[in-house]
XYZ file of N, CA, C and O in Angstrom:
348
model
N 94.042 48.974 261.398
C 93.590 49.652 260.148
C 93.528 48.450 259.139
O 94.575 48.322 258.150
N 92.848 47.438 259.240
C 92.890 46.410 258.166
C 92.126 46.810 257.102
O 91.089 47.400 256.996
N 92.640 46.590 255.924
C 92.114 47.085 254.605
C 91.401 45.756 254.058
O 92.064 44.671 254.050
N 90.381 45.930 253.696
C 89.335 44.681 253.428
C 89.596 44.361 251.836
O 89.009 43.385 251.143
N 90.286 45.402 251.144
C 90.502 45.010 249.767
C 91.596 44.045 249.348
O 92.513 43.717 250.058
N 91.143 43.254 248.358
C 92.039 42.044 248.112
C 92.692 42.594 246.737
O 92.009 42.856 245.839
N 94.017 42.584 246.684
C 94.800 43.183 245.514
C 95.563 41.966 244.864
O 96.178 41.217 245.793
N 95.592 41.928 243.603
C 96.261 40.622 242.947
C 97.535 41.310 242.178
O 97.149 42.491 241.656
N 98.393 40.553 241.730
C 99.592 41.029 240.918
C 98.892 41.015 239.479
O 99.310 42.066 238.784
N 98.265 40.055 239.130
C 97.544 40.072 237.788
C 96.066 40.079 238.199
O 95.622 39.455 239.119
N 95.450 40.369 237.092
C 93.881 40.495 237.259
C 93.483 39.135 237.210
O 94.053 38.469 236.451
N 92.286 38.575 237.939
C 91.786 37.357 237.870
C 91.332 37.200 236.587
O 90.716 38.003 236.087
N 91.752 35.926 236.002
C 91.257 35.397 234.743
C 89.691 35.300 234.837
O 89.170 34.499 235.606
N 88.935 35.783 233.813
C 87.581 35.566 233.943
C 87.420 34.906 232.542
O 87.751 35.366 231.387
N 86.716 33.544 232.573
C 86.585 32.786 231.570
C 85.332 33.140 230.748
O 84.262 33.282 231.458
N 85.487 33.397 229.535
C 84.324 33.374 228.705
C 84.074 32.567 227.685
O 84.743 32.054 226.918
N 82.885 31.569 228.060
C 82.636 30.505 227.405
C 81.834 30.958 226.171
O 80.804 31.258 226.113
N 82.388 30.390 225.018
C 81.619 30.506 223.915
C 80.786 29.287 223.729
O 80.917 28.167 224.211
N 79.592 29.660 222.982
C 78.728 28.663 222.769
C 79.149 27.530 222.013
O 79.364 27.780 220.789
N 79.152 26.171 222.371
C 79.715 25.126 221.388
C 78.562 24.655 220.365
O 77.615 24.846 220.821
N 79.011 24.391 219.162
C 77.971 24.029 218.224
C 78.544 23.025 217.272
O 79.838 22.682 217.266
N 77.743 22.153 216.734
C 78.189 21.121 215.860
C 78.255 21.638 214.532
O 77.293 22.160 214.114
N 79.641 21.424 214.175
C 79.815 22.297 212.828
C 79.394 21.600 211.440
O 78.861 22.143 210.532
N 78.837 20.234 211.892
C 78.304 19.388 210.654
C 76.878 19.743 210.621
O 76.443 20.011 209.557
N 76.080 20.205 211.834
C 74.859 20.165 211.618
C 74.653 21.764 211.139
O 73.598 22.111 210.451
N 75.494 22.638 211.564
C 75.596 24.089 211.110
C 75.859 24.256 209.649
O 75.216 25.104 208.883
N 76.848 23.472 208.946
C 76.988 23.576 207.681
C 76.215 22.598 206.913
O 76.402 22.803 205.418
N 75.517 21.617 207.237
C 74.666 20.877 206.812
C 75.402 19.680 206.063
O 74.862 19.346 205.053
N 76.447 19.195 206.797
C 77.222 18.168 206.202
C 76.644 16.793 206.692
O 76.178 16.658 207.765
N 76.447 15.855 205.736
C 75.813 14.599 206.009
C 76.686 13.541 206.245
O 76.356 12.462 206.760
N 77.824 13.552 205.241
C 78.447 12.549 205.324
C 80.115 12.863 205.740
O 80.471 13.975 205.079
N 80.753 12.330 206.384
C 82.068 12.548 206.817
C 83.053 11.779 205.713
O 83.000 10.581 206.065
N 83.734 12.339 204.932
C 84.534 11.519 203.937
C 86.092 11.422 204.718
O 86.678 12.321 205.185
N 86.343 10.221 204.798
C 87.712 9.439 205.492
C 88.890 9.939 204.359
O 89.869 10.009 204.835
N 88.543 10.328 203.155
C 89.515 10.616 202.181
C 89.994 12.029 202.303
O 90.930 12.392 201.898
N 89.297 12.976 203.112
C 89.670 14.444 203.176
C 90.601 14.335 204.531
O 89.951 14.642 205.629
N 91.596 14.124 204.548
C 92.515 14.151 205.774
C 92.835 15.513 206.413
O 92.819 15.542 207.416
N 92.802 16.709 205.383
C 92.971 17.748 206.115
C 91.867 18.325 206.810
O 91.916 18.882 207.916
N 90.496 17.817 206.648
C 89.375 18.151 207.280
C 89.619 17.372 208.340
O 88.958 17.871 209.709
N 89.872 16.180 208.525
C 90.045 15.264 209.650
C 91.062 15.654 210.731
O 90.865 15.398 211.949
N 92.122 16.518 210.189
C 93.079 17.026 210.962
C 92.506 17.907 212.265
O 93.059 18.097 213.432
N 91.517 18.544 211.791
C 90.859 19.533 212.856
C 90.293 18.775 214.032
O 90.165 19.416 215.176
N 90.025 17.529 214.067
C 89.556 16.886 215.119
C 90.481 15.661 215.743
O 90.154 14.956 216.455
N 91.862 16.117 215.491
C 92.829 15.331 215.843
C 94.064 16.405 216.646
O 94.159 17.382 215.988
N 94.597 15.983 217.711
C 95.527 16.939 218.358
C 96.666 16.804 217.757
O 96.971 15.960 216.771
N 97.969 17.492 218.295
C 99.049 17.255 217.628
C 99.874 15.821 217.639
O 100.765 15.363 217.020
N 99.477 15.158 218.850
C 100.064 13.825 218.955
C 99.241 12.735 217.942
O 99.807 11.657 218.174
N 98.364 13.104 217.479
C 97.509 12.255 216.695
C 96.153 11.595 217.277
O 95.562 10.656 216.875
N 95.930 12.026 218.655
C 94.815 11.482 219.250
C 93.348 12.206 218.848
O 93.392 13.393 218.602
N 92.268 11.453 218.938
C 90.991 11.931 218.539
C 90.694 13.095 219.628
O 90.508 12.585 220.970
N 90.205 14.043 219.375
C 89.822 15.047 220.339
C 88.208 14.662 220.521
O 87.530 14.429 219.974
N 88.003 14.913 222.138
C 86.698 14.394 222.657
C 85.629 15.537 222.215
O 85.913 16.586 221.754
N 84.358 15.081 222.323
C 83.351 15.794 222.004
C 83.128 17.096 222.710
O 82.852 18.172 222.357
N 83.714 17.034 224.182
C 83.419 18.330 224.932
C 84.506 19.411 224.540
O 84.230 20.403 224.792
N 85.678 19.073 223.904
C 86.432 20.179 223.279
C 85.984 20.575 221.889
O 86.117 21.718 221.451
N 85.647 19.795 220.854
C 85.171 19.989 219.747
C 83.849 20.617 219.524
O 83.427 21.318 218.540
N 82.875 20.118 220.430
C 81.283 20.605 220.415
C 80.566 19.746 219.201
O 79.431 20.052 219.134
N 81.147 18.773 218.673
C 80.434 17.774 217.878
C 79.404 17.097 218.515
O 79.394 16.754 219.595
N 78.329 16.824 217.822
C 77.265 16.215 218.333
C 77.637 14.509 218.416
O 78.606 14.208 217.595
N 76.873 13.789 219.084
C 77.072 12.251 219.410
C 77.331 11.496 218.018
O 78.009 10.623 217.763
N 76.380 11.835 217.188
C 76.157 11.150 215.922
C 77.131 11.460 214.835
O 77.999 10.323 214.432
N 77.660 12.844 214.971
C 78.868 12.884 214.094
C 80.407 12.685 214.825
O 81.136 12.416 213.933
N 80.375 12.797 215.970
C 81.557 12.412 216.679
C 81.904 10.686 216.301
O 83.093 10.545 216.020
N 80.778 10.048 216.204
C 81.017 8.476 215.805
C 81.510 8.455 214.600
O 82.385 7.789 214.152
N 81.000 9.375 213.457
C 81.192 9.198 212.205
C 82.703 9.747 211.961
O 83.422 9.390 211.157
N 83.015 10.771 212.768
C 84.362 11.350 212.529
C 85.343 10.198 212.934
O 86.526 10.210 212.508
N 85.140 9.554 214.275
C 86.125 8.567 214.646
C 86.384 7.349 213.851
O 87.368 6.976 213.463
N 85.150 7.078 213.200
C 85.294 6.026 212.161
C 86.074 6.396 211.009
O 86.885 5.712 210.392
N 85.832 7.810 210.326
C 86.553 8.259 209.506
C 88.205 8.465 209.578
O 88.833 8.046 208.691
N 88.290 8.561 210.631
C 89.989 8.878 211.104
C 90.594 7.473 211.399
O 91.666 7.440 210.729
N 89.771 6.416 211.857
C 90.173 5.111 211.615
C 90.615 4.708 210.475
O 91.452 3.842 210.025
N 89.564 4.831 209.446
C 89.782 4.423 208.308
C 90.850 5.134 207.391
O 91.616 4.498 206.778
N 91.002 6.401 207.669
C 92.070 7.122 207.057
C 93.480 6.594 207.563
O 94.343 6.815 206.758
N 93.344 6.322 208.967
C 94.737 5.896 209.481
C 95.162 4.399 208.581
O 96.124 4.041 208.287
N 94.067 3.547 208.499
C 94.266 2.352 208.132
C 94.916 2.258 206.551
O 95.665 1.618 206.120
N 94.279 3.336 205.858
C 94.626 3.668 204.436
C 96.133 4.444 204.273
O 96.309 4.844 203.178
N 96.530 4.583 205.399
C 97.869 5.724 205.595
C 97.545 7.057 204.865
O 98.474 7.583 204.298
N 96.384 7.464 205.072
C 96.073 8.914 204.741
C 96.397 9.760 205.977
O 96.741 11.140 205.837
N 96.237 9.309 207.168
C 96.675 10.038 208.436
C 97.600 8.987 209.094
O 97.527 7.846 208.992
N 98.505 9.647 209.961
C 99.444 8.887 210.697
C 98.667 8.442 211.944
O 97.775 9.087 212.746
N 99.087 7.417 212.546
C 98.560 6.891 213.854
C 99.101 7.841 214.945
O 98.391 8.285 215.798
N 100.521 7.808 215.032
C 101.224 8.587 216.016
C 102.086 9.480 215.475
O 102.638 9.272 214.504
N 102.392 10.797 215.952
C 103.119 11.693 215.521
C 103.623 12.788 216.577
O 103.214 12.614 217.624
N 104.875 13.289 216.379
C 105.472 14.140 217.388
C 104.679 15.687 217.239
O 104.291 16.035 218.013
N 104.570 16.062 216.028
C 103.885 17.271 215.801
C 103.248 17.240 214.620
O 103.759 17.389 213.395
N 102.084 17.145 214.612
C 101.162 16.669 213.333
C 100.741 18.399 212.741
O 100.870 18.258 211.465
N 100.397 19.031 213.570
C 99.992 20.559 213.107
C 100.926 21.288 212.992
O 102.147 21.472 213.650
């Protein structure tokens, strides 16, 4: 009397993938300002590393602009290079 049902302790996780979009194209932003450190922290993780495109959904053109803006902000000490807990 083998039962062919598979039972789980927890229900299997079903991933719902949201459509990624470039927030620069959606909002019509043409220039990434390196002086706006609060906006640039959205593209940096807690350790201070730049988040990749596959996580943020940013287009290639604006990812390059974001990375140079973060580097400029770090150079002018508006953002830290390395930190324990940034957010």
